[in-house]
Coordinates of C-alpha atoms in Angstrom, one line a residue:
X12 CA -8.1 5.2 -6.6
X13 CA -5.3 3.6 -8.9
X14 CA -3.9 0.1 -8.3
X15 CA -1.6 -2.3 -9.8
X16 CA 0.1 -5.7 -8.6
X17 CA 3.2 -7.2 -10.0
X18 CA 5.8 -10.1 -8.9
X19 CA 8.9 -8.3 -8.4
X20 CA 11.9 -10.2 -9.1
X21 CA 13.7 -9.4 -5.7
X22 CA 13.1 -10.8 -2.0
X23 CA 10.3 -9.3 0.0
X24 CA 13.3 -7.7 2.6
X25 CA 14.9 -6.1 -0.7
X26 CA 11.4 -4.6 -1.8
X27 CA 11.0 -3.4 1.9
X28 CA 14.1 -2.0 2.2
X29 CA 14.2 0.1 -0.8
X30 CA 10.8 1.4 -0.1
X31 CA 11.9 2.7 3.6
X32 CA 15.1 4.5 2.0
X33 CA 13.1 7.6 1.9
X34 CA 16.1 9.7 1.0
X35 CA 16.4 7.2 -2.5
X36 CA 13.2 7.7 -3.5
X37 CA 13.7 10.3 -6.0
X38 CA 16.0 7.8 -7.6
X39 CA 13.1 5.7 -9.1
X40 CA 9.9 7.9 -8.4
X41 CA 10.7 11.0 -10.9
X42 CA 8.0 13.1 -9.7
X43 CA 10.1 13.8 -6.4
X44 CA 13.0 16.0 -6.6
X45 CA 14.4 16.2 -3.2
X46 CA 13.5 14.4 0.1
X47 CA 15.3 15.7 3.5
X48 CA 14.8 13.7 6.9
X49 CA 16.3 10.9 8.8
X50 CA 17.9 8.3 6.6
X51 CA 16.0 5.2 7.6
X52 CA 12.0 5.6 7.9
X53 CA 9.8 4.2 10.6
X54 CA 6.3 4.7 11.2
X55 CA 5.6 8.4 11.8
X56 CA 9.0 9.5 10.1
X57 CA 8.5 12.9 8.4
X58 CA 10.4 14.4 5.5
X59 CA 10.8 17.7 3.7
X60 CA 9.6 17.2 0.2
X61 CA 10.0 18.9 -3.3
X62 CA 8.3 17.7 -6.2
X63 CA 8.2 18.7 -9.9
X64 CA 7.9 21.4 -10.6
X65 CA 9.4 22.6 -7.6
X66 CA 6.6 22.6 -5.2
X67 CA 7.6 22.1 -1.5
X68 CA 5.5 19.9 1.0
X69 CA 5.6 17.0 3.4
X70 CA 6.0 13.0 3.2
X71 CA 5.1 10.9 6.2
X72 CA 5.1 7.1 6.7
X73 CA 1.6 6.4 8.0
X74 CA 2.3 2.8 8.1
X75 CA 5.4 0.6 8.4
X76 CA 4.5 -3.3 8.9
X77 CA 6.1 -6.4 7.4
X78 CA 3.9 -6.8 4.6
X79 CA 2.8 -3.0 3.9
X80 CA 3.9 0.5 4.0
X81 CA 1.8 3.4 3.7
X82 CA 2.9 6.9 2.5
X83 CA 1.3 10.0 2.6
X84 CA 2.5 13.1 0.9
X85 CA 1.3 16.5 0.2
X86 CA 2.2 19.8 -1.6
X87 CA -0.3 23.0 -2.0
X88 CA -3.5 21.6 -3.7
X89 CA -2.4 17.8 -3.9
X90 CA -2.4 15.0 -1.4
X91 CA -1.4 11.4 -1.9
X92 CA -1.8 8.4 0.2
X93 CA 0.0 5.6 -1.3
X94 CA 0.3 2.0 0.0
X95 CA 2.5 -0.8 -1.0
X96 CA 1.6 -4.4 0.0
X97 CA 4.4 -6.9 -0.2
X98 CA 3.6 -10.9 -0.5
X99 CA 5.8 -13.5 0.5
X100 CA 6.1 -14.6 -3.1
X101 CA 7.3 -10.8 -3.9
X102 CA 4.2 -9.9 -5.5
X103 CA 3.5 -6.2 -4.7
X104 CA 0.3 -4.4 -5.1
X105 CA 0.7 -0.5 -5.1
X106 CA -2.6 1.3 -4.5
X107 CA -2.8 5.3 -4.3
X108 CA -5.3 7.9 -3.9
X109 CA -5.1 11.8 -4.8
X110 CA -7.1 14.5 -3.7
X111 CA -7.0 18.4 -3.8
X112 CA -7.6 20.7 -6.9
X113 CA -4.1 20.2 -8.1
X114 CA -5.0 16.3 -8.2
X115 CA -7.9 16.8 -10.2
X116 CA -6.2 18.9 -13.0
X117 CA -3.3 16.1 -13.1
X118 CA -5.5 13.0 -12.8
X119 CA -5.4 12.4 -16.5
X120 CA -1.6 12.4 -16.4
X121 CA -1.7 9.8 -13.3
X122 CA -3.4 6.9 -15.4
X123 CA -1.4 3.9 -15.1
X124 CA 1.0 5.4 -12.6
X125 CA 0.7 2.5 -10.1
X126 CA 1.9 0.1 -12.8
X127 CA 4.9 2.8 -13.8
X128 CA 5.8 2.9 -10.4
X129 CA 6.1 -0.8 -9.8
X130 CA 8.2 -1.1 -13.1
X131 CA 10.4 1.8 -11.8
X132 CA 11.0 -0.1 -8.5
X133 CA 11.8 -3.3 -10.0
X134 CA 14.4 -1.7 -12.4
X135 CA 15.8 0.2 -9.3
X136 CA 16.1 -3.0 -7.5
X137 CA 17.7 -4.6 -10.4
X138 CA 20.3 -1.9 -10.5
X139 CA 21.3 -2.3 -7.1
X140 CA 21.6 -6.1 -7.3
X141 CA 23.9 -5.6 -10.5
X142 CA 26.1 -2.7 -8.5
X143 CA 26.4 -5.0 -5.4

C-alpha cells in the first residue's frame, strides 16, 4: 500500500469537485489516456477507461462521501483501489493498493506515486484558479 499526505492550497469543496470530475482525470493523472461516462461522478458511477500503453478497462467510484472519495480501476492484469481523504483544513491523504500480475511488474515504478499524484492534483487546482 502506498500513502502520502499534503495540505493543498484550495478549499475542500474545490478538491472534492476536481476528484469527482472523472472526465478530467487524464488532465492531471498521466496514467489515464481517456475516460468516458457521465460528467459528474457519484457513488457507483462507472466509466470506460484507457490507460498507458493503451489498455482498456473500467473505473468505478466506490465511495463518495463529504470527506472521502474512493476510486477503483482495472485493466487486464492490474487493479487499483485508491482513496482520497479530505480534511477540513485541506489536508489530503491519498492511499492506494494495486494487485494483479501487471501491478507486480510495475510496483517499482509506482514508488512515491501517491506523493506525485497529490502534487499533480495541486498543480491542476492552481491552473484552474488562474484561468477562472
